[in-house]
């Protein structure tokens, strides 16, 4: 049973694909002065998290030993850059169902557990103006 929180849809995090975490991390940490937030690795990516107000910036690096990971494939095809935007919604199941009903292509038919231990589901960029969208709960 999802928790009944009604905060409105917000940006939860922005996922940025990087080719070398150690090279990019100082920009966010030292120059932008964003506090680091420890996050578990997920989907074959090393993740460095930074708190930016209500939202997080997540730097996603594909380790060399995982050339088959989604991030490695993304970088090989398009280079480093914004990989996805994650929105936290009040009711993930209801939002997914609305998207499904309207013909939005879902990558995850049912929510799964993501990097922050929360339920997530991805929408396919071909249905969302070229942006990979992740949905999660508050
Ligand atoms: Zn994400």
Coordinates of C-alpha atoms and ligand atoms in Angstrom, one line a residue:
X1 CA 0.0 0.0 0.0
X2 CA 1.7 3.3 -1.1
X3 CA 2.0 5.9 1.7
X4 CA -0.6 8.7 1.2
X5 CA 1.6 11.8 0.8
X6 CA 0.3 14.6 -1.4
X7 CA 3.2 16.9 -2.1
X8 CA 2.7 17.3 -5.8
X9 CA 5.1 16.1 -8.6
X10 CA 8.7 17.3 -8.0
X11 CA 12.1 16.8 -9.5
X12 CA 13.7 14.1 -7.4
X13 CA 17.0 13.9 -9.2
X14 CA 18.8 14.5 -12.4
X15 CA 21.0 11.6 -13.6
X16 CA 24.1 12.7 -15.5
X17 CA 26.2 10.1 -17.4
X18 CA 29.9 10.7 -16.9
X19 CA 32.9 8.8 -18.3
X20 CA 35.1 9.4 -15.3
X21 CA 33.5 10.1 -11.9
X22 CA 36.8 11.2 -10.3
X23 CA 37.3 13.9 -12.9
X24 CA 33.8 15.3 -12.8
X25 CA 33.1 15.0 -9.1
X26 CA 35.2 18.0 -8.0
X27 CA 33.2 20.4 -10.2
X28 CA 30.0 19.6 -8.3
X29 CA 31.5 19.2 -4.9
X30 CA 34.1 21.9 -4.8
X31 CA 33.0 24.6 -7.4
X32 CA 29.2 24.3 -7.0
X33 CA 29.6 23.4 -3.3
X34 CA 26.9 20.8 -3.4
X35 CA 27.0 18.5 -0.3
X36 CA 27.6 14.9 -1.2
X37 CA 24.9 12.3 -0.4
X38 CA 26.0 8.7 -0.3
X39 CA 24.1 6.5 -2.7
X40 CA 24.3 2.8 -3.6
X41 CA 25.4 1.7 -7.0
X42 CA 22.6 0.6 -9.3
X43 CA 22.0 -0.8 -12.8
X44 CA 25.8 -1.5 -13.2
X45 CA 26.7 2.2 -12.5
X46 CA 28.8 3.8 -9.8
X47 CA 26.7 6.7 -8.5
X48 CA 27.9 9.9 -6.7
X49 CA 25.0 11.9 -5.3
X50 CA 24.8 15.6 -4.5
X51 CA 22.1 17.5 -2.7
X52 CA 20.7 20.5 -4.6
X53 CA 17.8 21.8 -2.5
X54 CA 14.9 19.3 -2.8
X55 CA 16.6 17.5 -5.6
X56 CA 19.7 15.4 -6.1
X57 CA 22.3 15.5 -8.9
X58 CA 23.4 11.9 -9.5
X59 CA 26.6 11.3 -11.5
X60 CA 26.4 7.9 -13.1
X61 CA 29.6 6.2 -14.2
X62 CA 29.8 2.9 -16.0
X63 CA 32.8 1.0 -14.6
X64 CA 35.1 -0.4 -17.4
X65 CA 34.2 -3.9 -16.4
X66 CA 30.5 -3.2 -17.2
X67 CA 30.5 -2.3 -20.9
X68 CA 27.0 -3.8 -21.2
X69 CA 25.5 -1.5 -18.5
X70 CA 22.8 1.0 -19.6
X71 CA 25.1 4.0 -18.8
X72 CA 28.0 2.5 -20.8
X73 CA 25.7 2.0 -23.8
X74 CA 24.4 5.6 -23.4
X75 CA 27.9 7.1 -23.3
X76 CA 29.0 5.0 -26.3
X77 CA 26.1 6.2 -28.3
X78 CA 25.6 9.8 -27.2
X79 CA 28.6 10.8 -25.1
X80 CA 28.5 12.1 -21.5
X81 CA 25.5 14.3 -20.6
X82 CA 22.1 14.4 -19.0
X83 CA 20.9 10.8 -18.9
X84 CA 17.5 11.0 -17.2
X85 CA 15.2 13.2 -15.1
X86 CA 13.5 11.6 -12.1
X87 CA 10.1 12.9 -10.9
X88 CA 8.7 12.0 -7.5
X89 CA 5.0 11.7 -7.7
X90 CA 2.3 11.3 -5.1
X91 CA 1.1 7.9 -6.4
X92 CA 3.5 6.0 -8.6
X93 CA 1.0 3.2 -9.5
X94 CA -1.7 5.7 -10.5
X95 CA 0.8 7.8 -12.6
X96 CA 2.1 4.7 -14.3
X97 CA -1.4 3.6 -15.1
X98 CA -2.3 7.1 -16.5
X99 CA 0.8 6.9 -18.7
X100 CA 0.0 3.4 -19.9
X101 CA -3.6 4.4 -20.7
X102 CA -2.4 7.3 -22.8
X103 CA -0.1 5.1 -24.8
X104 CA 3.2 6.2 -23.2
X105 CA 5.8 3.5 -23.8
X106 CA 6.9 2.1 -20.4
X107 CA 10.3 0.6 -19.8
X108 CA 9.3 -0.8 -16.5
X109 CA 5.8 -2.3 -16.6
X110 CA 5.8 -2.6 -12.9
X111 CA 7.8 -0.5 -10.4
X112 CA 11.1 -1.9 -9.2
X113 CA 13.6 -0.8 -6.5
X114 CA 16.0 1.9 -7.5
X115 CA 19.3 3.4 -6.3
X116 CA 17.7 5.1 -3.3
X117 CA 15.8 2.1 -2.2
X118 CA 12.5 3.6 -3.5
X119 CA 10.1 2.1 -6.0
X120 CA 10.9 3.5 -9.5
X121 CA 9.8 3.0 -13.1
X122 CA 11.2 4.4 -16.3
X123 CA 9.3 5.8 -19.3
X124 CA 10.7 5.4 -22.8
X125 CA 12.2 8.6 -24.3
X126 CA 10.4 7.9 -27.6
X127 CA 7.2 8.8 -25.8
X128 CA 8.5 11.7 -23.8
X129 CA 10.1 14.2 -26.2
X130 CA 13.4 12.4 -26.2
X131 CA 13.9 12.5 -22.4
X132 CA 14.3 9.4 -20.4
X133 CA 11.9 9.9 -17.5
X134 CA 12.2 8.0 -14.2
X135 CA 9.2 8.1 -11.8
X136 CA 9.5 7.5 -8.1
X137 CA 7.6 8.2 -4.9
X138 CA 8.4 10.9 -2.3
Ligands
LIG1 ZN1 17.6 8.0 -11.5

